[in-house]
Every structure is written in C-alpha cells, then in structure tokens.
Amino acid sequence: MNYTLNQLRVFLKVAQTLSVTKAAEELHLTQPAVSIQLKNFQDQFEVPLIEVINKKIYVTDFGKEIVEAADKILSEVYAINYKMHAHKGQLTGKLKLSVVSTGKYIAPYFIADFIKQHSGIELLMDVTNKAQVVASLEKNEVDFSLVSVLPENLKIDKVELMQNKLFVVGNSEVSYEASRYDKSIFETIPLIYREPGSGTRHVMEKFIIQNSLPVLKKMELTSNEAVKQAVIAGLGYSIMPLIGIKNELVNQQLHIIPVEGFPITSTWTLIWLKDKKLSPVANAYLNYLKKEKQNIINVKFAWFENY
C-alpha cells in the first residue's frame, strides 16, 4: 500500500458526494485530476471501492469500510495540524457554516479578515437553499447558519448583520417610464420564481399572498444566478435580492421597476442552536463579528444604501 493523504481526501469526497464533478468542485480540483487520484487509489485494492451503474456512483460494502477508515485518518491528520498551531499559541480548528444561496454575496466579507487573522482555522462553508441550510443546523452539522428568513421551529440565538432588500427587476429591453407603479403591474408581467425551499421564494410568496396579487407565474428555477440570467435574457421578470444584482444594475443588463410596496425587506442573520456549546473557534468568530460587523457594512456595502 502506497496511498497518499490526497488520494484519501479525493476518495472520501467522492464517496460523500457520489459525484466526481461535485467532489472536484468542493476540492477545487479539475475533474480529470479527481478521476486520476481515484483510479490510483483504487488500483491499490483488489476489491472494488465504488461501482458505476447507469452513470451513478455506488460505494461498495468494502468501500464503506475504507470510507470510515479514511475519515478517521484524515481527522487525526487535522488534529496534528491543529495541535501544532495551538502549540504556537494560534487559534486552531474548523469553522463550519451553512449559507443560503443569495447569502454567498455577503458571507465572504464577514469572514475574510477573521480567517486572515487566524491561519490555523479551516473554513468549511456550504452554500445551498434555505431548507437545506436549516436542516444542517438542526442536525448540528454546522456552527452557524446565515439566513434571511428565520426558521420557525428551532430554538436559536442570533446576530443580525444587515438589511436584505428585494426589488422587482426586468431587463433593459422594455422601458418603464412611470416614477412608481401600483401593484396591478403584476397582472401584466410574467414572474420567474426560485424553487420551493428558497428564502427568496418564501419572502416573495408571502408578499404576494398578503397583497392578493394576481401574478403570472412564468417558470421556476433552482438558483438565484439562473433566475438572473433568465431575466437578462428576457424570459420574464422576478423579485430579486439587491445584493446579488449590483453588477448587472451597473452594467444596465437589469433595472429596478419602481413598484408600490417595494423594496421588500428582511434581515441577513447569523444563527446557531440555542444552548449549543460553541468551540473556541466559533466563540472567537462570534466575538469578532459582534465587534466588526458595522465596520464591514460601512466599508464593503456603502453602495447598498443608495437603493
């Protein structure tokens, strides 16, 4: 046996995601690089670790045993690294966050300087929709979650970060001349929705129901980026978070349609399970955030106040 730690990492990630593509994305490697490392690792065993059936990856029973062993080995390697940094008086460990998809536009700014100050910290950040973010928090798989809609059935503690604004947006093919439109405009513009489980979808539908709006649902897409590109292409209109369309507004690919009742506002909030015993890294990050959040907002998001 002559396997490497990198091969262990690749195999473990493929086994966890059941996808070479996803494993490559999460490891920041190319797909061919992942495939080569996976093959080199498999070649050291006479028994198959994974099987590919109808283009789907399955982990064999023997592969599951190797997954468990690989996880333990890599955990011990991480522990050695953390102990080395701790011996030098450095803050060490993992910081695990789950972030709703539109939160990817703000989360890095609230984390970057903290990570730069503590080189011994490994950041694990999962970006997905609200339903999956809340599920990972409920299972205690992460330290914190970043959401714009608070979960209703979990006991949580929280730190509010900044306001989230949602506007009606369209592309530049049609010119809207009025300074403000009433809500009857929704009778004439087809709307593009996010998928169920999305925080943006939740806020959007809540507003529509509360105002009894006769909307024309055009289509449903599974990411904020997909919705944005569909609107730019002229497939319809949408209600979108301002935070994710800054460049498109500046480039005039999108424009805000001034409609009565908008912007809809919510609050970007960092949440964690109530009574959770936070790790030293998580506690340090929380203290950093409480101290620095307003400065981050002032420096990185000054443009936000102009809308």
Coordinates of C-alpha atoms in Angstrom, one line a residue:
M1 CA 0.0 0.0 0.0
N2 CA 1.4 3.4 -1.0
Y3 CA -1.6 5.7 -1.0
T4 CA -1.3 9.4 -0.2
L5 CA -3.3 11.7 2.0
N6 CA -4.5 13.5 -1.1
Q7 CA -5.9 10.2 -2.5
L8 CA -7.7 9.6 0.8
R9 CA -9.2 13.1 0.6
V10 CA -10.3 12.5 -3.0
F11 CA -11.8 9.1 -2.4
L12 CA -13.6 10.3 0.8
K13 CA -15.1 13.3 -1.0
V14 CA -16.3 11.2 -4.0
A15 CA -17.9 8.7 -1.6
Q16 CA -19.6 11.5 0.3
T17 CA -20.9 13.3 -2.8
L18 CA -21.3 10.3 -5.0
S19 CA -20.1 12.5 -7.9
V20 CA -16.7 13.2 -9.4
T21 CA -18.0 16.6 -10.6
K22 CA -19.2 17.7 -7.1
A23 CA -16.0 16.3 -5.5
A24 CA -13.9 18.3 -7.9
E25 CA -15.8 21.5 -7.1
E26 CA -15.5 21.0 -3.4
L27 CA -11.9 20.1 -3.5
H28 CA -11.1 22.9 -6.0
L29 CA -9.6 20.4 -8.5
T30 CA -10.3 19.5 -12.1
Q31 CA -12.5 16.5 -12.8
P32 CA -9.6 14.7 -14.6
A33 CA -7.4 15.3 -11.6
V34 CA -10.0 13.7 -9.3
S35 CA -10.5 10.8 -11.6
I36 CA -6.8 10.1 -11.8
Q37 CA -6.4 10.2 -8.0
L38 CA -9.4 8.0 -7.6
K39 CA -8.1 5.4 -10.0
N40 CA -4.6 5.4 -8.4
F41 CA -6.2 4.8 -5.0
Q42 CA -8.5 2.1 -6.3
D43 CA -5.6 0.3 -8.1
Q44 CA -4.1 -0.4 -4.7
F45 CA -7.0 -2.6 -3.7
E46 CA -8.1 -5.9 -5.3
V47 CA -11.7 -5.4 -4.2
P48 CA -13.7 -2.5 -5.8
L49 CA -14.3 0.5 -3.6
I50 CA -17.0 2.0 -5.8
E51 CA -19.2 0.9 -8.7
V52 CA -20.7 2.9 -11.6
I53 CA -24.1 1.7 -12.7
N54 CA -26.1 3.7 -15.3
K55 CA -23.7 6.6 -14.7
K56 CA -24.4 6.6 -11.0
I57 CA -21.7 6.1 -8.4
Y58 CA -22.3 3.5 -5.6
V59 CA -19.9 2.8 -2.7
T60 CA -19.4 -1.0 -2.2
D61 CA -19.6 -2.6 1.3
F62 CA -15.8 -2.8 1.3
G63 CA -15.6 0.9 0.1
K64 CA -17.8 1.9 3.1
E65 CA -15.2 0.4 5.4
I66 CA -12.4 2.3 3.7
V67 CA -14.5 5.5 3.9
E68 CA -14.7 5.1 7.7
A69 CA -11.0 4.4 8.0
A70 CA -10.1 7.4 5.7
D71 CA -12.3 9.7 7.7
K72 CA -10.5 8.7 10.9
I73 CA -7.1 9.0 9.3
L74 CA -7.8 12.5 8.0
S75 CA -9.3 13.6 11.3
E76 CA -6.1 12.6 13.0
V77 CA -4.1 14.5 10.4
Y78 CA -6.2 17.6 11.1
A79 CA -5.8 17.1 14.8
I80 CA -2.0 17.0 14.4
N81 CA -2.0 20.2 12.4
Y82 CA -4.3 22.0 14.9
K83 CA -2.0 20.9 17.8
M84 CA 1.0 22.3 16.0
H85 CA -0.7 25.7 15.6
A86 CA -2.0 25.6 19.2
H87 CA 1.5 24.9 20.5
K88 CA 2.5 28.2 18.8
G89 CA -0.3 30.0 20.6
Q90 CA -2.5 30.2 17.5
L91 CA -6.3 29.7 17.3
T92 CA -6.9 26.4 15.5
G93 CA -9.8 24.3 14.4
K94 CA -12.7 24.2 11.9
L95 CA -15.3 26.9 11.4
K96 CA -18.4 25.3 9.8
L97 CA -21.1 27.5 8.2
S98 CA -24.1 26.8 6.0
V99 CA -25.2 29.8 3.9
V100 CA -28.4 30.3 1.9
S101 CA -27.6 30.8 -1.8
T102 CA -28.0 34.5 -2.0
G103 CA -26.0 34.9 1.2
K104 CA -22.9 34.0 -0.8
Y105 CA -22.8 37.6 -1.9
I106 CA -22.2 38.8 1.7
A107 CA -20.8 35.9 3.7
P108 CA -17.2 36.1 2.4
Y109 CA -17.0 39.8 3.5
F110 CA -18.0 38.9 7.1
I111 CA -15.5 36.1 7.3
A112 CA -12.4 37.1 5.2
D113 CA -10.5 39.2 7.7
F114 CA -11.1 36.8 10.6
I115 CA -9.6 33.9 8.6
K116 CA -6.7 36.1 7.6
Q117 CA -6.0 36.8 11.2
H118 CA -6.0 33.1 12.2
S119 CA -4.1 31.0 9.7
G120 CA -4.8 27.8 11.8
I121 CA -8.5 27.9 11.1
E122 CA -10.0 25.8 8.4
L123 CA -13.2 27.3 6.9
L124 CA -16.0 24.9 5.7
M125 CA -18.8 26.8 4.1
D126 CA -21.7 25.1 2.4
V127 CA -23.9 27.3 0.1
T128 CA -27.4 25.9 -0.6
N129 CA -31.1 26.8 -0.3
K130 CA -32.8 27.7 2.9
A131 CA -34.4 24.3 3.6
Q132 CA -31.1 22.5 3.4
V133 CA -29.3 25.2 5.5
V134 CA -31.9 24.9 8.3
A135 CA -31.6 21.1 8.1
S136 CA -27.9 21.1 8.5
L137 CA -28.3 23.5 11.5
E138 CA -31.0 21.3 13.1
K139 CA -28.7 18.2 12.7
N140 CA -25.9 20.2 14.5
E141 CA -23.6 19.7 11.5
V142 CA -22.5 23.4 11.4
D143 CA -21.5 26.0 13.9
F144 CA -23.6 28.8 12.3
S145 CA -26.0 29.4 9.5
L146 CA -26.6 32.6 7.5
V147 CA -30.3 33.1 6.6
S148 CA -32.6 35.9 5.6
V149 CA -35.7 34.2 6.9
L150 CA -35.6 32.8 10.4
P151 CA -36.6 29.1 11.0
E152 CA -39.9 28.9 12.9
N153 CA -39.5 25.6 14.7
L154 CA -35.9 25.8 16.0
K155 CA -34.7 27.4 19.2
I156 CA -31.9 29.7 18.1
D157 CA -29.6 32.5 19.2
K158 CA -28.7 35.1 16.6
V159 CA -26.7 38.1 15.5
E160 CA -28.4 40.4 12.9
L161 CA -25.9 41.5 10.2
M162 CA -27.5 43.8 7.6
Q163 CA -30.7 44.5 5.8
N164 CA -31.8 42.5 2.8
K165 CA -33.8 44.3 0.1
L166 CA -35.8 42.7 -2.7
F167 CA -36.9 44.6 -5.8
V168 CA -39.0 43.9 -8.9
V169 CA -36.4 43.6 -11.7
G170 CA -36.5 43.3 -15.5
N171 CA -34.0 43.5 -18.3
S172 CA -33.3 46.6 -20.4
E173 CA -35.4 45.7 -23.4
V174 CA -38.5 47.4 -22.0
S175 CA -38.6 50.9 -20.7
Y176 CA -40.8 51.7 -17.7
E177 CA -41.4 55.5 -17.6
A178 CA -43.6 56.0 -14.5
S179 CA -41.9 57.1 -11.3
R180 CA -43.9 54.5 -9.5
Y181 CA -46.3 51.7 -10.4
D182 CA -49.1 50.2 -8.3
K183 CA -49.4 46.5 -7.7
S184 CA -51.6 46.0 -10.7
I185 CA -48.5 45.8 -12.8
F186 CA -48.2 42.1 -11.7
E187 CA -51.2 41.4 -13.9
T188 CA -49.1 42.2 -17.0
I189 CA -45.5 40.9 -16.2
P190 CA -44.7 37.2 -16.1
L191 CA -42.7 36.3 -12.9
I192 CA -39.8 33.9 -12.6
Y193 CA -39.7 32.0 -9.3
R194 CA -37.0 30.4 -7.2
E195 CA -37.5 26.8 -6.2
P196 CA -39.6 25.8 -3.1
G197 CA -37.3 25.9 0.0
S198 CA -35.6 29.1 -1.1
G199 CA -35.7 32.0 1.3
T200 CA -36.2 34.4 -1.6
R201 CA -39.2 32.3 -2.8
H202 CA -40.6 32.4 0.8
V203 CA -40.4 36.2 1.1
M204 CA -41.7 36.6 -2.5
E205 CA -44.8 34.4 -1.9
K206 CA -45.5 35.9 1.5
F207 CA -45.7 39.3 -0.1
I208 CA -47.9 38.1 -3.0
I209 CA -50.3 36.3 -0.6
Q210 CA -50.5 39.3 1.8
N211 CA -51.3 41.6 -1.1
S212 CA -53.6 39.2 -3.0
L213 CA -51.6 39.8 -6.2
P214 CA -52.8 38.2 -9.4
V215 CA -49.4 37.1 -10.6
L216 CA -48.5 35.4 -13.8
K217 CA -46.0 32.6 -12.9
K218 CA -43.7 32.0 -15.9
M219 CA -41.2 29.4 -14.7
E220 CA -39.3 28.1 -11.7
L221 CA -35.5 27.9 -11.5
T222 CA -33.2 26.4 -8.9
S223 CA -30.7 29.2 -8.2
N224 CA -30.5 33.0 -7.9
E225 CA -28.0 33.0 -10.7
A226 CA -30.3 31.0 -13.0
V227 CA -33.1 33.4 -12.3
K228 CA -30.9 36.4 -13.0
Q229 CA -29.7 35.1 -16.4
A230 CA -33.3 34.3 -17.4
V231 CA -34.4 37.8 -16.6
I232 CA -31.4 39.2 -18.5
A233 CA -32.4 37.0 -21.5
G234 CA -35.9 38.4 -21.5
L235 CA -37.7 35.3 -20.3
G236 CA -39.6 37.3 -17.6
Y237 CA -39.3 39.4 -14.5
S238 CA -38.6 38.5 -10.9
I239 CA -38.4 39.7 -7.4
M240 CA -34.7 39.6 -6.5
P241 CA -32.4 40.5 -3.7
L242 CA -30.5 43.7 -4.4
I243 CA -27.3 42.1 -3.0
G244 CA -27.0 39.7 -6.0
I245 CA -27.6 42.1 -8.9
K246 CA -25.2 45.0 -8.2
N247 CA -23.0 44.4 -11.3
E248 CA -26.0 43.8 -13.6
L249 CA -27.6 47.1 -12.5
V250 CA -24.3 49.0 -13.0
N251 CA -23.9 47.4 -16.5
Q252 CA -27.6 48.1 -17.2
Q253 CA -28.4 44.5 -18.0
L254 CA -31.1 44.7 -15.4
H255 CA -33.1 47.6 -14.0
I256 CA -35.3 48.0 -11.0
I257 CA -39.0 48.6 -11.7
P258 CA -40.4 51.0 -9.1
V259 CA -43.5 49.3 -7.7
E260 CA -45.6 50.3 -4.7
G261 CA -44.6 48.4 -1.6
F262 CA -41.1 47.7 -2.7
P263 CA -38.4 47.1 -1.7
I264 CA -39.5 44.1 0.5
T265 CA -37.0 44.0 3.4
S266 CA -35.7 41.2 5.6
T267 CA -32.5 40.9 7.6
W268 CA -29.4 38.8 7.0
T269 CA -28.9 37.0 10.3
L270 CA -26.3 34.6 11.6
I271 CA -28.0 31.9 13.7
W272 CA -26.9 29.0 15.9
L273 CA -28.7 26.4 18.0
K274 CA -29.7 27.7 21.4
D275 CA -27.7 26.2 24.2
K276 CA -25.1 24.9 21.7
K277 CA -21.6 24.7 23.3
L278 CA -19.6 26.7 20.8
S279 CA -16.0 25.7 20.1
P280 CA -13.2 28.2 20.8
V281 CA -13.0 29.0 17.1
A282 CA -16.8 29.6 16.9
N283 CA -16.7 31.7 20.0
A284 CA -13.8 33.8 18.6
Y285 CA -15.7 34.3 15.3
L286 CA -18.8 35.4 17.1
N287 CA -16.9 37.9 19.2
Y288 CA -15.1 39.2 16.1
L289 CA -18.4 39.6 14.2
K290 CA -20.1 41.5 17.0
K291 CA -17.2 43.9 17.2
E292 CA -16.5 44.3 13.4
K293 CA -19.9 43.9 11.7
Q294 CA -20.7 47.6 11.4
N295 CA -17.3 48.5 10.1
I296 CA -17.6 45.7 7.5
I297 CA -21.0 47.1 6.4
N298 CA -19.7 50.6 6.2
V299 CA -16.7 49.7 4.1
K300 CA -18.0 46.8 1.9
F301 CA -21.7 47.7 1.5
A302 CA -21.9 51.5 1.4
W303 CA -23.4 51.3 -2.1
F304 CA -26.3 49.4 -0.7
E305 CA -27.8 52.5 1.0
N306 CA -28.3 54.2 -2.4
Y307 CA -31.2 51.9 -3.3

